[in-house]
């Protein structure tokens, strides 16, 4: 795994795939603000005065972050933003699961509320945060990145 | 920390974009969140303002009164909704989003999505309000979906007297391999 994540092309491909996921997620949510706000409200974390503002801001944030990841500039800021965003998702989902809520995650559009769906979303976010953390760490240790052997 | 500063700038930019995009929507999100039930109440209140309930009596001229106690909503089985669909009895309403209605619905059903109640009701107004005693059947996606009950209660508040909910919804209809109708 360490060797794989020292390869410049693997790093780039991973970053671009993660960026595309964020752009996709944001693009779906930005078109259905009312349903997305209902999903946000389902977590029971924010007061009514903040739910709609959050629902309006999050999809463009995902799209911007995803686009910056794809284009690779400014890379560290994009990776940090994506990492923090995914950590927030993990905390929110874990909190909802722990409270026994059955909600629609709202991650990729509007779906049926489901406990199994929540666990799947949590698992997916954990995988994403691992990759994002590895990529972000590489930004601080560029000497570890190598070209593939000829 | 520059990364944190970058995140904050991105967040502010995203909020600005989100608010700007919302401003140009045909139905902008309000500043304060209202849940589904509250939004439907607002839609019913807006419709009621335009059209006070008219209940014809045995006299020659109708008496216009404010909506009083809503009618009780009944629940019907798959067999009953199929019978009503086959006999074209009353009006069957699909409370799912328009997109899902167009993909397939109970034959003869009209679209009255909970999510766009006020606009959709305006389109069906003349057909529905010609007789507020007619049989109305509402369904949505399935037993987990609360939209059919919410739309039924909204219709009862608007003065419709015989409103029923088919709780099994589209899932039960398609599960029984019954005929589907698609929109153009």
Short mmCIF file of C-alpha atoms in Angstrom, two decimals:
data_model
loop_
_atom_site.label_atom_id
_atom_site.label_comp_id
_atom_site.label_asym_id
_atom_site.label_seq_id
_atom_site.Cartn_x
_atom_site.Cartn_y
_atom_site.Cartn_z
CA UNK A 1 0.00 0.00 0.00
CA UNK A 2 2.80 2.44 0.93
CA UNK A 3 4.60 1.71 -2.35
CA UNK A 4 1.36 2.12 -4.27
CA UNK A 5 0.80 5.50 -2.65
CA UNK A 6 4.28 6.64 -3.54
CA UNK A 7 3.46 6.44 -7.22
CA UNK A 8 2.65 9.86 -8.69
CA UNK A 9 0.10 8.49 -11.13
CA UNK A 10 -1.76 6.45 -8.51
CA UNK A 11 -1.96 9.56 -6.33
CA UNK A 12 -3.30 11.62 -9.22
CA UNK A 13 -5.84 9.00 -10.25
CA UNK A 14 -7.09 8.63 -6.67
CA UNK A 15 -7.38 12.39 -6.27
CA UNK A 16 -9.30 12.74 -9.55
CA UNK A 17 -11.70 9.90 -8.71
CA UNK A 18 -12.41 11.40 -5.28
CA UNK A 19 -12.89 14.80 -6.90
CA UNK A 20 -15.37 13.35 -9.37
CA UNK A 21 -17.34 11.78 -6.51
CA UNK A 22 -17.65 15.15 -4.78
CA UNK A 23 -18.67 16.92 -7.99
CA UNK A 24 -21.28 14.23 -8.69
CA UNK A 25 -22.72 14.40 -5.16
CA UNK A 26 -22.89 18.20 -5.21
CA UNK A 27 -24.47 18.29 -8.68
CA UNK A 28 -27.35 16.06 -7.62
CA UNK A 29 -28.08 17.96 -4.41
CA UNK A 30 -27.88 21.44 -5.96
CA UNK A 31 -30.86 20.61 -8.20
CA UNK A 32 -33.15 19.47 -5.37
CA UNK A 33 -32.66 21.98 -2.55
CA UNK A 34 -35.93 21.27 -0.74
CA UNK A 35 -35.33 17.53 -0.59
CA UNK A 36 -31.72 18.07 0.41
CA UNK A 37 -32.84 20.41 3.20
CA UNK A 38 -35.23 17.64 4.38
CA UNK A 39 -32.27 15.23 4.45
CA UNK A 40 -30.19 17.72 6.45
CA UNK A 41 -33.10 18.26 8.86
CA UNK A 42 -33.34 14.49 9.36
CA UNK A 43 -30.01 14.46 11.22
CA UNK A 44 -31.59 16.70 13.90
CA UNK A 45 -28.30 18.53 14.38
CA UNK A 46 -29.04 22.04 13.15
CA UNK A 47 -31.71 24.56 14.18
CA UNK A 48 -34.35 25.53 11.61
CA UNK A 49 -32.60 28.87 11.06
CA UNK A 50 -29.45 27.14 9.73
CA UNK A 51 -30.80 24.11 7.86
CA UNK A 52 -31.68 25.88 4.61
CA UNK A 53 -28.43 27.92 4.60
CA UNK A 54 -26.45 24.72 5.07
CA UNK A 55 -28.48 23.00 2.33
CA UNK A 56 -27.73 25.91 -0.02
CA UNK A 57 -24.01 26.06 0.77
CA UNK A 58 -23.04 22.40 0.90
CA UNK A 59 -23.64 21.35 -2.74
CA UNK A 60 -21.56 24.22 -4.21
CA UNK A 61 -18.89 23.48 -1.59
CA UNK A 62 -18.79 19.85 -2.74
CA UNK A 63 -18.63 20.89 -6.40
CA UNK A 64 -15.88 23.48 -5.80
CA UNK A 65 -13.85 21.06 -3.67
CA UNK A 66 -14.30 18.28 -6.21
CA UNK A 67 -13.28 20.54 -9.10
CA UNK A 68 -10.17 21.70 -7.23
CA UNK A 69 -9.27 18.06 -6.55
CA UNK A 70 -9.69 17.15 -10.21
CA UNK A 71 -7.63 20.08 -11.47
CA UNK A 72 -5.14 19.60 -8.67
CA UNK A 73 -4.84 23.23 -7.66
CA UNK A 74 -4.65 24.44 -4.95
CA UNK A 75 -4.15 20.81 -4.06
CA UNK A 76 -3.48 20.98 -0.35
CA UNK A 77 -6.45 23.25 0.30
CA UNK A 78 -8.69 21.02 -1.82
CA UNK A 79 -7.54 17.87 0.01
CA UNK A 80 -7.88 19.53 3.43
CA UNK A 81 -11.40 20.77 2.59
CA UNK A 82 -12.46 17.37 1.27
CA UNK A 83 -10.97 15.67 4.33
CA UNK A 84 -12.73 17.99 6.77
CA UNK A 85 -16.02 17.66 4.87
CA UNK A 86 -15.87 13.86 4.93
CA UNK A 87 -15.01 13.88 8.64
CA UNK A 88 -18.10 16.05 9.25
CA UNK A 89 -20.20 13.52 7.29
CA UNK A 90 -18.78 10.66 9.35
CA UNK A 91 -19.51 12.46 12.62
CA UNK A 92 -23.06 13.37 11.54
CA UNK A 93 -23.85 9.84 10.31
CA UNK A 94 -22.34 8.19 13.38
CA UNK A 95 -24.34 10.50 15.61
CA UNK A 96 -27.55 9.68 13.74
CA UNK A 97 -26.86 5.92 13.91
CA UNK A 98 -26.03 6.13 17.62
CA UNK A 99 -29.30 8.01 18.29
CA UNK A 100 -31.27 5.29 16.55
CA UNK A 101 -32.46 7.53 13.74
CA UNK A 102 -33.47 6.00 10.39
CA UNK A 103 -32.88 8.69 7.80
CA UNK A 104 -32.03 9.31 4.20
CA UNK A 105 -28.33 10.15 4.16
CA UNK A 106 -28.84 12.74 1.40
CA UNK A 107 -25.35 11.92 0.13
CA UNK A 108 -26.28 11.21 -3.49
CA UNK A 109 -29.73 12.63 -3.99
CA UNK A 110 -32.94 11.71 -2.24
CA UNK A 111 -33.52 8.07 -1.26
CA UNK A 112 -35.55 5.97 1.14
CA UNK A 113 -34.62 6.27 4.80
CA UNK A 114 -32.81 3.07 5.75
CA UNK A 115 -30.52 1.90 8.56
CA UNK A 116 -28.53 -0.31 6.20
CA UNK A 117 -28.15 2.64 3.83
CA UNK A 118 -26.76 4.71 6.69
CA UNK A 119 -24.18 2.04 7.53
CA UNK A 120 -23.19 1.71 3.88
CA UNK A 121 -22.79 5.49 3.61
CA UNK A 122 -20.71 5.52 6.77
CA UNK A 123 -18.47 2.75 5.46
CA UNK A 124 -18.04 4.55 2.17
CA UNK A 125 -17.12 7.81 3.94
CA UNK A 126 -14.56 5.99 6.13
CA UNK A 127 -12.89 4.56 3.01
CA UNK A 128 -12.88 8.01 1.42
CA UNK A 129 -11.41 9.67 4.51
CA UNK A 130 -8.59 7.10 4.58
CA UNK A 131 -7.66 7.87 0.98
CA UNK A 132 -8.00 11.61 1.53
CA UNK A 133 -5.81 11.44 4.64
CA UNK A 134 -3.16 9.47 2.73
CA UNK A 135 -3.22 11.99 -0.13
CA UNK A 136 -3.09 14.94 2.27
CA UNK A 137 -0.19 13.39 4.15
CA UNK A 138 1.70 13.01 0.85
CA UNK A 139 1.34 16.77 0.31
CA UNK A 140 3.39 17.27 3.46
CA UNK A 141 5.95 14.64 2.48
CA UNK A 142 6.55 15.15 -1.28
CA UNK A 143 9.98 13.43 -1.09
CA UNK A 144 8.19 10.10 -0.62
CA UNK A 145 6.49 10.43 -4.02
CA UNK A 146 8.43 8.61 -6.75
CA UNK A 147 8.21 8.05 -10.47
CA UNK A 148 7.56 4.44 -11.53
CA UNK A 149 10.70 2.43 -12.41
CA UNK A 150 11.51 2.40 -16.17
CA UNK B 1 -2.95 27.84 9.04
CA UNK B 2 -3.27 28.41 5.27
CA UNK B 3 -5.25 25.22 4.61
CA UNK B 4 -7.89 26.22 7.15
CA UNK B 5 -8.02 29.71 5.71
CA UNK B 6 -8.49 28.18 2.26
CA UNK B 7 -11.34 26.04 3.58
CA UNK B 8 -13.04 29.08 5.11
CA UNK B 9 -12.73 31.01 1.84
CA UNK B 10 -14.16 28.04 -0.08
CA UNK B 11 -17.06 27.82 2.39
CA UNK B 12 -17.87 31.52 2.08
CA UNK B 13 -17.66 31.31 -1.70
CA UNK B 14 -19.93 28.24 -1.69
CA UNK B 15 -22.49 30.00 0.51
CA UNK B 16 -22.48 33.00 -1.82
CA UNK B 17 -22.95 30.77 -4.87
CA UNK B 18 -25.70 28.82 -3.12
CA UNK B 19 -27.62 31.96 -2.16
CA UNK B 20 -27.19 33.44 -5.66
CA UNK B 21 -28.40 30.24 -7.37
CA UNK B 22 -31.35 30.08 -4.96
CA UNK B 23 -32.32 33.66 -5.76
CA UNK B 24 -32.88 32.77 -9.41
CA UNK B 25 -34.90 29.63 -8.74
CA UNK B 26 -38.60 29.63 -9.63
CA UNK B 27 -39.29 28.45 -6.06
CA UNK B 28 -36.45 29.76 -3.86
CA UNK B 29 -35.82 28.10 -0.51
CA UNK B 30 -36.85 30.42 2.31
CA UNK B 31 -34.32 31.49 4.94
CA UNK B 32 -35.99 29.46 7.69
CA UNK B 33 -36.53 25.73 7.21
CA UNK B 34 -40.08 24.37 7.32
CA UNK B 35 -40.61 20.60 7.44
CA UNK B 36 -42.82 18.72 4.95
CA UNK B 37 -45.93 18.98 7.11
CA UNK B 38 -45.49 22.73 7.64
CA UNK B 39 -44.91 23.33 3.90
CA UNK B 40 -48.06 21.38 3.07
CA UNK B 41 -50.02 23.39 5.68
CA UNK B 42 -48.80 26.58 4.02
CA UNK B 43 -49.91 25.27 0.61
CA UNK B 44 -53.36 24.32 1.99
CA UNK B 45 -53.68 27.74 3.62
CA UNK B 46 -52.78 29.46 0.35
CA UNK B 47 -55.30 27.37 -1.59
CA UNK B 48 -58.02 27.90 1.06
CA UNK B 49 -57.55 31.67 0.82
CA UNK B 50 -58.29 31.50 -2.90
CA UNK B 51 -61.16 29.06 -2.63
CA UNK B 52 -63.30 28.92 0.49
CA UNK B 53 -65.00 25.49 0.82
CA UNK B 54 -68.33 25.39 -0.99
CA UNK B 55 -70.74 22.72 0.22
CA UNK B 56 -73.90 22.55 -1.90
CA UNK B 57 -77.09 22.06 0.08
CA UNK B 58 -80.58 20.98 -0.98
CA UNK B 59 -81.55 24.57 -1.63
CA UNK B 60 -81.06 26.19 -5.00
CA UNK B 61 -78.16 28.37 -3.99
CA UNK B 62 -74.97 26.99 -2.45
CA UNK B 63 -73.96 28.25 0.99
CA UNK B 64 -70.39 29.37 1.26
CA UNK B 65 -68.85 28.57 4.62
CA UNK B 66 -65.37 28.22 6.01
CA UNK B 67 -63.89 24.71 6.05
CA UNK B 68 -65.02 22.98 9.27
CA UNK B 69 -63.96 19.62 10.69
CA UNK B 70 -62.00 17.64 8.08
CA UNK B 71 -63.54 14.32 6.94
CA UNK B 72 -62.12 11.04 8.28
CA UNK B 73 -59.60 9.39 5.98
CA UNK B 74 -60.13 5.70 5.28
CA UNK B 75 -57.55 3.10 4.24
CA UNK B 76 -58.17 0.73 1.37
CA UNK B 77 -56.66 -2.50 0.09
CA UNK B 78 -55.01 -3.39 -3.18
CA UNK B 79 -58.18 -5.09 -4.34
CA UNK B 80 -60.21 -1.97 -3.69
CA UNK B 81 -57.89 0.43 -5.52
CA UNK B 82 -57.74 -1.99 -8.45
CA UNK B 83 -61.54 -2.08 -8.51
CA UNK B 84 -61.69 1.72 -8.47
CA UNK B 85 -59.08 1.95 -11.22
CA UNK B 86 -60.86 -0.60 -13.44
CA UNK B 87 -64.27 1.03 -12.86
CA UNK B 88 -62.77 4.55 -13.24
CA UNK B 89 -64.49 5.32 -9.97
CA UNK B 90 -63.69 8.71 -8.52
CA UNK B 91 -60.19 10.16 -8.81
CA UNK B 92 -56.96 8.36 -8.02
CA UNK B 93 -54.06 10.63 -7.08
CA UNK B 94 -50.35 9.82 -7.09
CA UNK B 95 -48.57 11.73 -4.31
CA UNK B 96 -45.04 10.86 -5.48
CA UNK B 97 -42.81 13.36 -7.25
CA UNK B 98 -43.81 14.06 -10.86
CA UNK B 99 -40.69 12.30 -12.15
CA UNK B 100 -41.76 8.97 -10.62
CA UNK B 101 -45.36 9.44 -11.73
CA UNK B 102 -44.19 9.78 -15.34
CA UNK B 103 -42.14 6.59 -15.10
CA UNK B 104 -45.26 4.65 -14.22
CA UNK B 105 -48.49 5.00 -12.25
CA UNK B 106 -51.82 3.33 -11.54
CA UNK B 107 -53.93 3.49 -14.72
CA UNK B 108 -56.08 6.60 -14.64
CA UNK B 109 -54.20 8.21 -11.72
CA UNK B 110 -53.42 11.92 -11.77
CA UNK B 111 -50.28 13.49 -10.32
CA UNK B 112 -50.61 15.47 -7.09
CA UNK B 113 -47.15 15.36 -5.54
CA UNK B 114 -46.83 16.29 -1.87
CA UNK B 115 -43.61 18.12 -2.74
CA UNK B 116 -45.37 20.44 -5.21
CA UNK B 117 -48.91 20.38 -3.85
CA UNK B 118 -49.96 23.99 -4.47
CA UNK B 119 -48.85 24.10 -8.13
CA UNK B 120 -50.20 20.64 -8.98
CA UNK B 121 -53.52 21.30 -7.19
CA UNK B 122 -54.01 24.45 -9.24
CA UNK B 123 -53.78 22.36 -12.42
CA UNK B 124 -56.31 19.80 -11.12
CA UNK B 125 -58.56 22.31 -9.37
CA UNK B 126 -61.48 22.40 -11.78
CA UNK B 127 -61.53 18.61 -12.08
CA UNK B 128 -61.32 17.99 -8.33
CA UNK B 129 -63.58 20.77 -7.06
CA UNK B 130 -66.47 19.99 -9.43
CA UNK B 131 -67.69 17.59 -6.74
CA UNK B 132 -66.13 17.50 -3.32
CA UNK B 133 -68.14 14.40 -2.46
CA UNK B 134 -66.47 12.24 -5.10
CA UNK B 135 -64.25 9.30 -4.12
CA UNK B 136 -60.62 10.31 -3.86
CA UNK B 137 -57.88 7.70 -3.53
CA UNK B 138 -54.30 8.70 -2.76
CA UNK B 139 -51.16 6.56 -2.90
CA UNK B 140 -47.41 7.08 -2.91
CA UNK B 141 -44.41 4.75 -3.14
CA UNK B 142 -45.16 2.27 -0.37
CA UNK B 143 -45.90 1.58 3.27
CA UNK B 144 -42.82 3.59 4.39
CA UNK B 145 -43.98 6.67 2.50
CA UNK B 146 -45.99 9.22 4.47
CA UNK B 147 -46.80 11.47 1.49
CA UNK B 148 -50.11 9.79 0.66
CA UNK B 149 -51.42 10.32 4.20
CA UNK B 150 -50.24 13.94 4.20
CA UNK B 151 -51.86 14.69 0.83
CA UNK B 152 -55.07 12.94 1.93
CA UNK B 153 -55.21 15.06 5.10
CA UNK B 154 -54.59 18.20 3.05
CA UNK B 155 -57.48 17.30 0.73
CA UNK B 156 -59.73 16.60 3.71
CA UNK B 157 -58.89 20.06 5.10
CA UNK B 158 -59.82 21.53 1.71
CA UNK B 159 -63.29 20.07 2.11
CA UNK B 160 -63.13 16.78 0.26
CA UNK B 161 -65.46 14.37 2.04
CA UNK B 162 -64.48 10.88 0.82
CA UNK B 163 -60.72 10.57 0.88
CA UNK B 164 -58.96 7.22 1.13
CA UNK B 165 -55.31 6.19 1.27
CA UNK B 166 -53.88 3.11 -0.38
CA UNK B 167 -51.01 2.53 2.07
CA UNK B 168 -49.37 -0.28 0.09
CA UNK B 169 -48.61 2.23 -2.64
CA UNK B 170 -46.77 1.75 -5.90
CA UNK B 171 -44.58 -1.00 -4.43
CA UNK B 172 -47.58 -3.19 -3.66
CA UNK B 173 -49.24 -2.41 -7.03
CA UNK B 174 -46.15 -3.38 -9.03
CA UNK B 175 -45.43 -6.28 -6.69
CA UNK B 176 -48.77 -7.76 -7.75
CA UNK B 177 -47.74 -7.28 -11.41
CA UNK B 178 -50.75 -5.10 -12.12
CA UNK B 179 -50.91 -2.96 -15.28
CA UNK B 180 -48.99 0.31 -15.28
CA UNK B 181 -49.61 3.49 -17.18
CA UNK B 182 -46.79 5.76 -18.29
CA UNK B 183 -46.92 9.45 -19.16
CA UNK B 184 -45.72 10.81 -22.50
#
